[in-house]
Short mmCIF file of C-alpha atoms in Angstrom, two decimals:
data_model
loop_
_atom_site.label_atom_id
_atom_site.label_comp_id
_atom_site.label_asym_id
_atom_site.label_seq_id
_atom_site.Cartn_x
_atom_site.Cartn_y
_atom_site.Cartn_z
CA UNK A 1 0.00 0.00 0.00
CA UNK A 2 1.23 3.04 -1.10
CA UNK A 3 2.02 6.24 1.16
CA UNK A 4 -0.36 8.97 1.19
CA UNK A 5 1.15 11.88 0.15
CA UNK A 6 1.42 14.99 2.69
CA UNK A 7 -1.66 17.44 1.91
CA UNK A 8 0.21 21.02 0.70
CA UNK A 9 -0.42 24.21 2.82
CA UNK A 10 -2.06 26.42 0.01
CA UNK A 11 -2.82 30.33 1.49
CA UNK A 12 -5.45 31.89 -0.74
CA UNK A 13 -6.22 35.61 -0.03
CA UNK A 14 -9.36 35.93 2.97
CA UNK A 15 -10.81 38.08 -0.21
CA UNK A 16 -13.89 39.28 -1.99
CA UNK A 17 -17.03 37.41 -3.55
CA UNK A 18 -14.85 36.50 -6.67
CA UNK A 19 -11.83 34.29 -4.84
CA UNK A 20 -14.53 31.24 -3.74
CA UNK A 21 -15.02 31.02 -7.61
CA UNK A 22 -11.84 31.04 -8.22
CA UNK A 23 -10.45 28.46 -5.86
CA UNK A 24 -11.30 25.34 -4.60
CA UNK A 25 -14.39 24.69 -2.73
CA UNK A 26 -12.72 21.45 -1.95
CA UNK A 27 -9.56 20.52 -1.75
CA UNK A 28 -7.28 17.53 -0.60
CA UNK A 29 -4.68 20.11 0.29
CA UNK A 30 -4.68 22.42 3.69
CA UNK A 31 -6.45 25.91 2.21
CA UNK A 32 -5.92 28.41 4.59
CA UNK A 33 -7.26 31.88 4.11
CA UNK A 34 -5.25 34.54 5.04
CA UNK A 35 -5.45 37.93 6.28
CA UNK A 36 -3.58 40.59 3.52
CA UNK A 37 -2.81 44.42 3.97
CA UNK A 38 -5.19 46.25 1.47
CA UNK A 39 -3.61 48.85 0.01
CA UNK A 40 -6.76 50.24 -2.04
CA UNK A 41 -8.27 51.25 1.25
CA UNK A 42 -5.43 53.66 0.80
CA UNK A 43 -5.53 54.47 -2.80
CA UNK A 44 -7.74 53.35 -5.22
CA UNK A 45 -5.14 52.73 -7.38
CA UNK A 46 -3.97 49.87 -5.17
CA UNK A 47 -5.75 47.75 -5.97
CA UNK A 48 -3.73 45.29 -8.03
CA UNK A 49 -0.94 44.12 -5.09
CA UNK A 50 -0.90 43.10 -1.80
CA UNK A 51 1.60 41.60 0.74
CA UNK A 52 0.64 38.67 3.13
CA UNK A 53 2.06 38.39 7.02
CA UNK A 54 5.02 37.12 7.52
CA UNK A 55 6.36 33.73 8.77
CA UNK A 56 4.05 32.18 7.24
CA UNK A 57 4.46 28.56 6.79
CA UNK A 58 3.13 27.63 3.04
CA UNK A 59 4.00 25.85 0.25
CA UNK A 60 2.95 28.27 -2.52
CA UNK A 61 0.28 31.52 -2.40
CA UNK A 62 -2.81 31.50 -4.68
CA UNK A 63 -4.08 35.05 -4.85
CA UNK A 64 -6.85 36.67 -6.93
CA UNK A 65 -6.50 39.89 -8.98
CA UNK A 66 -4.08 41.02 -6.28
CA UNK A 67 -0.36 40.18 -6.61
CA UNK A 68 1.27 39.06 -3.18
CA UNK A 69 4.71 41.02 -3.48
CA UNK A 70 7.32 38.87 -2.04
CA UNK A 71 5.71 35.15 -2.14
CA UNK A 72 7.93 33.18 -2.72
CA UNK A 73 6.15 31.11 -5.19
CA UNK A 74 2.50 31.72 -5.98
CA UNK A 75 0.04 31.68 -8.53
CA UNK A 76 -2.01 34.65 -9.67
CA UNK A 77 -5.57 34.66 -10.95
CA UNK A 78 -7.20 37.62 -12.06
CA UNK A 79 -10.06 38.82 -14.21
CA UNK A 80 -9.16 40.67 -16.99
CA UNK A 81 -6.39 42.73 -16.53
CA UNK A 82 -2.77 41.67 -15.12
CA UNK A 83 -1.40 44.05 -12.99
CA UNK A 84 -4.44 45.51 -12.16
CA UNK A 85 -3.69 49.21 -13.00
CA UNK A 86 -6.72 51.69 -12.19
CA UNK A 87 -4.91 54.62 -13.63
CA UNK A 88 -1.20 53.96 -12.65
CA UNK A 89 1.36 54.99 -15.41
CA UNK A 90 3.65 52.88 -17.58
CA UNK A 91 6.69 54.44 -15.65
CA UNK A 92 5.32 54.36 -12.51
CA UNK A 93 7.58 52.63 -9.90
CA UNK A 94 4.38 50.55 -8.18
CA UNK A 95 3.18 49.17 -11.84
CA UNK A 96 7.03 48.24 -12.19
CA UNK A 97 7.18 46.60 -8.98
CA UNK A 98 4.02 44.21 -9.99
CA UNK A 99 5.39 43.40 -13.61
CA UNK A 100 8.78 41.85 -11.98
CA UNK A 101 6.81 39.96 -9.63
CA UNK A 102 4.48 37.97 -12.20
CA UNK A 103 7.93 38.14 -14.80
CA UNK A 104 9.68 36.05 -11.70
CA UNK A 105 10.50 32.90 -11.53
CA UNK A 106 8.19 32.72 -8.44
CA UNK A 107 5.21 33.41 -10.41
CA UNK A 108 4.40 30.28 -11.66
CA UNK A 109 1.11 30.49 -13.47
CA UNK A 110 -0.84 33.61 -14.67
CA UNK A 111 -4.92 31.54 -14.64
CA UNK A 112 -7.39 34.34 -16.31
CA UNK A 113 -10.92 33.37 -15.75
CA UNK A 114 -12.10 33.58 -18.82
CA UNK A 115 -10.68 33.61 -22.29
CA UNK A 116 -12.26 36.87 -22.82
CA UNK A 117 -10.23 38.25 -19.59
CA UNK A 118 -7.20 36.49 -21.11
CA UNK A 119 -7.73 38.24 -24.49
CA UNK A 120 -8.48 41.79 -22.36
CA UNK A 121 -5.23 40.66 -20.54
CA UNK A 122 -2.84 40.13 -23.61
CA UNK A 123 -4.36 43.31 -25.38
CA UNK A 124 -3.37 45.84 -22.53
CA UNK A 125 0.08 44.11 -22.59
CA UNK A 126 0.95 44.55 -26.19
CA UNK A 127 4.23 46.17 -26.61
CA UNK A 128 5.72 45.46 -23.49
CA UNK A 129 8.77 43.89 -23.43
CA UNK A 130 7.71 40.99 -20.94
CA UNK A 131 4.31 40.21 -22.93
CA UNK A 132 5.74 36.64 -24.44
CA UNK A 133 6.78 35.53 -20.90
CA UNK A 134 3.53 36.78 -19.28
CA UNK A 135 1.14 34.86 -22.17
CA UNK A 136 3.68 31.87 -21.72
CA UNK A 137 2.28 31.54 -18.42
CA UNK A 138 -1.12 31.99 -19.07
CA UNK A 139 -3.77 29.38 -18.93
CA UNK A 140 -7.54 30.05 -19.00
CA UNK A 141 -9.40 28.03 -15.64
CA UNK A 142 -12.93 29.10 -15.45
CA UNK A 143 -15.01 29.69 -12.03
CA UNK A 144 -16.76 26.90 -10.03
CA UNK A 145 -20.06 26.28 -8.30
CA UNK A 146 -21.64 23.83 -6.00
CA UNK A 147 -24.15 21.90 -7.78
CA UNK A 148 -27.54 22.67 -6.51
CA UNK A 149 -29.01 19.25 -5.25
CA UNK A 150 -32.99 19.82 -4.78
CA UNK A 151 -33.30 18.44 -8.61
CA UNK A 152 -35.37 20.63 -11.43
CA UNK A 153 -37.71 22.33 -9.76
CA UNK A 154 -39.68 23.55 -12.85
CA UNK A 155 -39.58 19.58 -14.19
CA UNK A 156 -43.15 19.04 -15.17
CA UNK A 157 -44.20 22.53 -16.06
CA UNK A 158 -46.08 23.83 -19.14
CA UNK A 159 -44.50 26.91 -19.95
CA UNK A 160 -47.63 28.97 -20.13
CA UNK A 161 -46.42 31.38 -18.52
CA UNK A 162 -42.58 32.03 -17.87
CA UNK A 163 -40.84 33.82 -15.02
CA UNK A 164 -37.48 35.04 -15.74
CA UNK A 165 -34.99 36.35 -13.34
CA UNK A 166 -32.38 39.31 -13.02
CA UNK A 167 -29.66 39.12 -10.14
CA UNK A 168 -27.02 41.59 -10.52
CA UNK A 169 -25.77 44.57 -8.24
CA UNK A 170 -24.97 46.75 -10.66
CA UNK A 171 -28.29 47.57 -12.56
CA UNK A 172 -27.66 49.28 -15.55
CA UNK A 173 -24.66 47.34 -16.52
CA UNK A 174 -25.50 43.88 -15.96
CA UNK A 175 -29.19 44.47 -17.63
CA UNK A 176 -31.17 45.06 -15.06
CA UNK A 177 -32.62 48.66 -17.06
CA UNK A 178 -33.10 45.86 -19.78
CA UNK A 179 -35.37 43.69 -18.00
CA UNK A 180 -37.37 46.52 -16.59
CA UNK A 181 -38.19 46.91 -20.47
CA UNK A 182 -38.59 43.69 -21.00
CA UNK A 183 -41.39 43.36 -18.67
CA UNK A 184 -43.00 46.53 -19.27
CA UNK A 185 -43.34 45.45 -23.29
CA UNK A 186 -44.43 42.20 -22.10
CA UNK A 187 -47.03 43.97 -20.55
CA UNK A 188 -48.34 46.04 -23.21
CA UNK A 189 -48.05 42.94 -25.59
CA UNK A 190 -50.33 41.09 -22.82
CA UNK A 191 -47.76 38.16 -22.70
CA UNK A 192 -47.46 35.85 -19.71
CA UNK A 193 -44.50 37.03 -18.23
CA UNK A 194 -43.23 37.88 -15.07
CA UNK A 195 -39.76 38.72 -13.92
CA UNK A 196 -38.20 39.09 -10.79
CA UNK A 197 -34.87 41.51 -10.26
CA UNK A 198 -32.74 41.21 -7.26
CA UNK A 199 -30.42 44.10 -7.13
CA UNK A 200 -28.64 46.67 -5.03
CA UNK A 201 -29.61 49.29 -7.49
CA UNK A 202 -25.62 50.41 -7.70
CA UNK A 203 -25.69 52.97 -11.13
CA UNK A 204 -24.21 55.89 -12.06
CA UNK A 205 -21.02 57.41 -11.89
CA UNK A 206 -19.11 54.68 -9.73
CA UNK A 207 -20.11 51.93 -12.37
CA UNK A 208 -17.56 52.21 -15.50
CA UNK A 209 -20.34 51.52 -18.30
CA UNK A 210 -22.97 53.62 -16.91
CA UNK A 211 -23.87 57.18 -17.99
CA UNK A 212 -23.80 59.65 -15.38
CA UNK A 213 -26.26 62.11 -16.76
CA UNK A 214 -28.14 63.23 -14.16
CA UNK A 215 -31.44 61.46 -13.43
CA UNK A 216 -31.05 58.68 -16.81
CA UNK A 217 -31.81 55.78 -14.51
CA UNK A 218 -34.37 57.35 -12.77
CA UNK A 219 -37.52 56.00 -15.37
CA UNK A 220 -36.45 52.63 -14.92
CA UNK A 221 -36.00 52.40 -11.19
CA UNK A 222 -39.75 53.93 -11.05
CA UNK A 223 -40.50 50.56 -13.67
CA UNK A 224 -39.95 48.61 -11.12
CA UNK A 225 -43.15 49.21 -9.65
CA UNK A 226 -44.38 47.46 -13.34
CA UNK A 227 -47.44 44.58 -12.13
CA UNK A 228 -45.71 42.22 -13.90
CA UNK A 229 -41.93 42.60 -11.73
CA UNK A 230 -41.21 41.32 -7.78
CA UNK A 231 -38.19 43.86 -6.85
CA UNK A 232 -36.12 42.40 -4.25
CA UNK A 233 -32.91 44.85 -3.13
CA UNK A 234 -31.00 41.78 -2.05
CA UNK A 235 -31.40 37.85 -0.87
CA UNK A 236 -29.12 35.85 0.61
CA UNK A 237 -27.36 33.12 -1.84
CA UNK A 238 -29.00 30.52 -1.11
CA UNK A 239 -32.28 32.04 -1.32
CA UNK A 240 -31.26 33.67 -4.51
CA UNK A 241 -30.30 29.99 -5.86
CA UNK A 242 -33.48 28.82 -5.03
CA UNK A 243 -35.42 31.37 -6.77
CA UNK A 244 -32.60 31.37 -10.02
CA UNK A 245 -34.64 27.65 -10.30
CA UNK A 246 -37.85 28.20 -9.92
CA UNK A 247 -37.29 30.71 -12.84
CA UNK A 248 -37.59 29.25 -16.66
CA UNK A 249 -34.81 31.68 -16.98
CA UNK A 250 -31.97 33.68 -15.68
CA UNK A 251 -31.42 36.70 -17.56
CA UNK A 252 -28.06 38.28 -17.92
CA UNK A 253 -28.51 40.89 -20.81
CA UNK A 254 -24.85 42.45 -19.54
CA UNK A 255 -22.88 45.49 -21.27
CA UNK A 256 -20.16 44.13 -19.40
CA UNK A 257 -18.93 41.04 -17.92
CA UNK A 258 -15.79 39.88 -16.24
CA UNK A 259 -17.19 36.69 -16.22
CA UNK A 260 -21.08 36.26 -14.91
CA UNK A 261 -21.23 34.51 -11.58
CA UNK A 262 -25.02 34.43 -11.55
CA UNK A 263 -25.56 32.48 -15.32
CA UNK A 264 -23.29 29.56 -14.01
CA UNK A 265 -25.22 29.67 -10.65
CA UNK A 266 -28.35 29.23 -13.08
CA UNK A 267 -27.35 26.36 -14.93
CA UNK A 268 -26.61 24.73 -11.51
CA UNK A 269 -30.27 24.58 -11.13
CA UNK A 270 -31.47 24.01 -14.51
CA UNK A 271 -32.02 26.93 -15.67
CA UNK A 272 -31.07 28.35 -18.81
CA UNK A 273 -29.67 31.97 -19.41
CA UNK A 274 -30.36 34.67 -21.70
CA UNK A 275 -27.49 36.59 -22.06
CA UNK A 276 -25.55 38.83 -24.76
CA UNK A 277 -23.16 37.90 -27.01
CA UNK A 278 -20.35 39.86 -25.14
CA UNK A 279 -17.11 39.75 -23.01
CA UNK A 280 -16.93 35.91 -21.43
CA UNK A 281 -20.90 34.61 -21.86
CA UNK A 282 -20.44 33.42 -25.21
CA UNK A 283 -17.96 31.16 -22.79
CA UNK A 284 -20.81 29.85 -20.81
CA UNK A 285 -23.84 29.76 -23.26
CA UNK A 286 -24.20 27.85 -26.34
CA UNK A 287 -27.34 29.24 -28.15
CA UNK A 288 -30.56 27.49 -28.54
CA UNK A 289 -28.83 24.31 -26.64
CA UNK A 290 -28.42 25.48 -22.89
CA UNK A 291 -29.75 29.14 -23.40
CA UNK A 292 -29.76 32.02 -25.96
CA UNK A 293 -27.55 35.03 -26.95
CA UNK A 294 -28.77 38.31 -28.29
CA UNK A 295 -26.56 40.69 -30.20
CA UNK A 296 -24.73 43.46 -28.66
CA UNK A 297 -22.20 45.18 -30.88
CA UNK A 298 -18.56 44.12 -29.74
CA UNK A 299 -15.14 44.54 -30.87
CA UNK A 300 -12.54 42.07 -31.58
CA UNK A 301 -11.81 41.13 -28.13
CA UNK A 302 -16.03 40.43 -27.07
CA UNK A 303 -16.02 44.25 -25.37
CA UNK A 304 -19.23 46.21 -25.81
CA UNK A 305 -18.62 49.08 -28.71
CA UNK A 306 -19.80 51.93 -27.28
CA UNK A 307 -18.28 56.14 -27.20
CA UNK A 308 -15.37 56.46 -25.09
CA UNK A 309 -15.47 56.05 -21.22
CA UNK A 310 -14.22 59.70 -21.19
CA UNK A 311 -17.54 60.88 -22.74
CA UNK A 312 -19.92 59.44 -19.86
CA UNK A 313 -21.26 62.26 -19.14
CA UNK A 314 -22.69 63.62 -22.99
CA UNK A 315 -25.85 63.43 -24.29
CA UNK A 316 -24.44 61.27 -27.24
CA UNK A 317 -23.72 58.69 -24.34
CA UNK A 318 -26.52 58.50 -22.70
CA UNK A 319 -29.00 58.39 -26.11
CA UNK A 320 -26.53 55.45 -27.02
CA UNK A 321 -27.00 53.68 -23.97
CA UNK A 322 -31.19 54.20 -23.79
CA UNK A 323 -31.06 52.72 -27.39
CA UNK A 324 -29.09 49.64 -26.75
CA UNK A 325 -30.93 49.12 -24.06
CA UNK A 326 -34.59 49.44 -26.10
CA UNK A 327 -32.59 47.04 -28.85
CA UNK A 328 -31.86 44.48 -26.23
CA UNK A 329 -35.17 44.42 -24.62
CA UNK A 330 -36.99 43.91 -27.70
CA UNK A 331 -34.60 41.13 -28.78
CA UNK A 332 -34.96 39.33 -25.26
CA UNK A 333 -38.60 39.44 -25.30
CA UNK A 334 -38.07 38.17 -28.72
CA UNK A 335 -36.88 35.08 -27.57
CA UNK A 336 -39.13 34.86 -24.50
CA UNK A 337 -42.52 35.34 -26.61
CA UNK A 338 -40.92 32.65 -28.39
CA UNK A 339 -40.96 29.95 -25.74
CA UNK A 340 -44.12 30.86 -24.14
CA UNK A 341 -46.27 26.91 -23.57
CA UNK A 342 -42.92 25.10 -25.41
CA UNK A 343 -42.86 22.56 -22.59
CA UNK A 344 -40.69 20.13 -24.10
CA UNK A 345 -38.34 23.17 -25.87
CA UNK A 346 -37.66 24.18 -21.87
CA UNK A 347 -37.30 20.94 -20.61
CA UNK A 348 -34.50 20.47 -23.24
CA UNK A 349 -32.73 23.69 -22.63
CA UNK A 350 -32.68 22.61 -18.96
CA UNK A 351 -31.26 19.48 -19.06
CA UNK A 352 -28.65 20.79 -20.97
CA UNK A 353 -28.00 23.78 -18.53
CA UNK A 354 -27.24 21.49 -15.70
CA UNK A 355 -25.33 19.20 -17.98
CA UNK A 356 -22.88 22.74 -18.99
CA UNK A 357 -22.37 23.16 -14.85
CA UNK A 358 -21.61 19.45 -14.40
CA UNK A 359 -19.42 19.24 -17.21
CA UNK A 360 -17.81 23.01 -17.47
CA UNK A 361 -18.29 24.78 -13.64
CA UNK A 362 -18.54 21.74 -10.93
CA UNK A 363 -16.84 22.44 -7.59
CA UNK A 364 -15.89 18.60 -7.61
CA UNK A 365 -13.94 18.94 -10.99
CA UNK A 366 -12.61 22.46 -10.09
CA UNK A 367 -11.37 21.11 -6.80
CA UNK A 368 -9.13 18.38 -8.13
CA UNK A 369 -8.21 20.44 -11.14
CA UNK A 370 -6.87 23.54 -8.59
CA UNK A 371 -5.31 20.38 -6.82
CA UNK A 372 -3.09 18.80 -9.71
CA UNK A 373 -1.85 22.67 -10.27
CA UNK A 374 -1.06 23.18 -7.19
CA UNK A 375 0.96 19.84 -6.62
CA UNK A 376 2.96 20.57 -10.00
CA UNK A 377 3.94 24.06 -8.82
CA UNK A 378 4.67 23.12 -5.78
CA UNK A 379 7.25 20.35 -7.33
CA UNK A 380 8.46 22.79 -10.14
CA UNK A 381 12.64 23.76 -9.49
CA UNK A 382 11.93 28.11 -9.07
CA UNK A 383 15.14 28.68 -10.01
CA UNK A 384 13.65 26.75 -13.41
CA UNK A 385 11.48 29.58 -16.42
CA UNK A 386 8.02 28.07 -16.45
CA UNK A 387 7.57 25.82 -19.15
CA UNK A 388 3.65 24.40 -19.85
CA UNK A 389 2.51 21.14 -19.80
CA UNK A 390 -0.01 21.21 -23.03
CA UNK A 391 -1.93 18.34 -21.34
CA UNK A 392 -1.60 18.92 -17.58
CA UNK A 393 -1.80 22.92 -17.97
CA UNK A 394 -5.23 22.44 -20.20
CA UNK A 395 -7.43 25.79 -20.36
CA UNK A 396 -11.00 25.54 -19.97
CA UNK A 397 -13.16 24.74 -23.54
CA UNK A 398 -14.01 28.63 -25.60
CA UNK A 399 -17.77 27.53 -25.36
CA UNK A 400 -20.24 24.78 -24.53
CA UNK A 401 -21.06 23.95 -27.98
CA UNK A 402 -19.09 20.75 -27.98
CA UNK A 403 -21.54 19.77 -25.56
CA UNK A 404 -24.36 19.52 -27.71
CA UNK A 405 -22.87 18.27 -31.04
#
């Protein structure tokens, strides 16, 4: 009988929402979540680095979005962007401090969460003379859930009238102004359909997408009083899960995505997403098999072609914003009129949404994924360049379709 080889003491940064989706929800190694100095409560501009306690005993340091200056040896997740710069310059002695970290030898793996992020990551990098060793250690991992385990709750039902749900915290970004719509022309067209929006109502100037004209989102905040719309201004998860499937379908009609927590959340309970063709959901849904995609004008990277960020606050903005969002609503509601009483249509689209999370966003898989990568870097010589393992350093599939052919 064999010996059991010692677990390996993993610290992963006691972080935000984003690092449980990005790490293993279980693990046959120690996970230990530590405690980090964060320098954004400082400076904004902060954001991107961090440094951990000392004396700390660890075999290697998986941190998210932040880079842990000094580990020495780590891994480094992150979003979309790699150092995360929120304004600093080129020649700016912090950004150069976080590009010699990840060039080190100690940084052993650069894992984007999407292959749009990776894309977003490679693009700001262009030019710089350490872009071939950052994209050599690049892989693309997606994020994980935990399976929901009360079954399909909607297994059974007719269809004759749909329910469709909105979670997101930022309203006008994630589609929340869209579903608002969406209901309200449902309502005029006499459809049955009802949607429910959870959100913190965040808008406005501290959201990058959103126009900050004064008063734009104020018409459809007041639409959620709309007959046809339950408002809720927050739920815990669980509860949020449970009403994610007892909806026909999640609706993410995003400007903007890093990745989408809530859609993969969905297809852990069956249900399908509506989404745009944008950033990372193209990633997650495969169209007419395990949801649908509407169009949203993007660039060559997946980002949503809009003015400039600087010009926020013009009329020009704002009109182009109110338009995509009519656009959007109509082409949702599109594909909702669509499957209104198409039982066995639904049913199909569900199976195949759970089938995507088994397959594509499982904690179980995750887990013992994060668990081989960790036990290679952990063995890897750091006085060694990091060198890829096509096989063993595999990046998560570009879409579900080759579910479904």
């Amino acid at each position: 009988m064999g010996i059991k080889a010692k677990p390996l003491q993993v610290s992963v940064l006691k972080d935000r929402y984003q690092t449980s989706f990005m790490s293993p929800r279980q693990s046959r190694h120690q996970i230990h979540a530590r405690r980090f100095v964060p320098f954004n409560k400082l400076v904004n501009a902060y954001d991107g680095f961090t440094i951990l306690p000392p004396f700390l005993s660890q075999d290697l340091v998986h941190a998210h979005n932040r880079i842990p200056l000094g580990a020495s040896r780590m891994i480094c997740s992150f979003e979309s962007d790699i150092p995360r710069r929120f304004g600093l310059a080129d020649d700016s002695l912090l950004y150069a401090a976080m590009m010699r970290e990840i060039s080190s030898k100690r940084c052993r793996r650069l894992v984007a969460m999407s292959h749009f992020g990776k894309r977003t990551a490679l693009a700001a990098l262009e030019g710089r003379p350490e872009y071939d060793l950052l994209k050599s250690k690049m892989i693309v991992r997606h994020p994980n859930v935990r399976l929901g385990t009360s079954g399909d709750r909607m297994a059974g039902d007719d269809g004759s009238k749909l329910v469709a749900t909105f979670l997101g915290g930022h309203f006008g970004r994630k589609g929340g102004c869209v579903s608002v719509r969406v209901a309200q022309k449902a309502l005029e067209k006499g459809l049955p359909i009802h949607i429910n929006i959870v959100s913190s109502l965040q808008m406005g100037e501290s959201v990058w997408l959103d126009p900050t004209e004064p008063d734009f989102f104020a018409p459809y905040v007041d639409g959620l009083d709309a007959a046809n719309i339950t408002f809720h201004q927050g739920l815990p998860n669980a509860e949020a899960r449970e009403l994610l499937g007892r909806s026909h379908f999640a609706l993410l009609p995003t400007f903007g995505d890093t990745f989408g927590f809530s859609a993969i959340e969905a297809m852990a309970e069956y249900t399908p997403v509506i989404g745009t063709r944008a950033c990372a959901l193209p990633e997650m849904v495969s169209s007419g098999n395990n949801g649908f995609l509407v169009d949203l004008p993007v660039d060559e990277n997946g980002s949503w072609v809009r003015p400039d960020y600087t010009e926020r606050g013009t009329p020009e903005y704002a009109e182009h914003y109110r338009a995509s969002i009519e656009t959007l609503a109509d082409e949702v509601l599109a594909v909702l009129e669509s499957m209104i009483g198409k039982a066995d249509d639904l049913a199909r689209l569900r199976a195949n949404a759970r089938r995507t999370a088994e397959e594509m966003y499982s904690a179980e898989r995750a887990g013992a994924a994060w668990d081989a990568l960790y036990e290679r870097v952990a063995a890897e010589d750091i006085d060694q360049p990091v060198t890829l393992d096509p096989e063993k350093d595999f990046s998560a599939p570009e879409s579900p379709d080759y579910l479904f052919r």
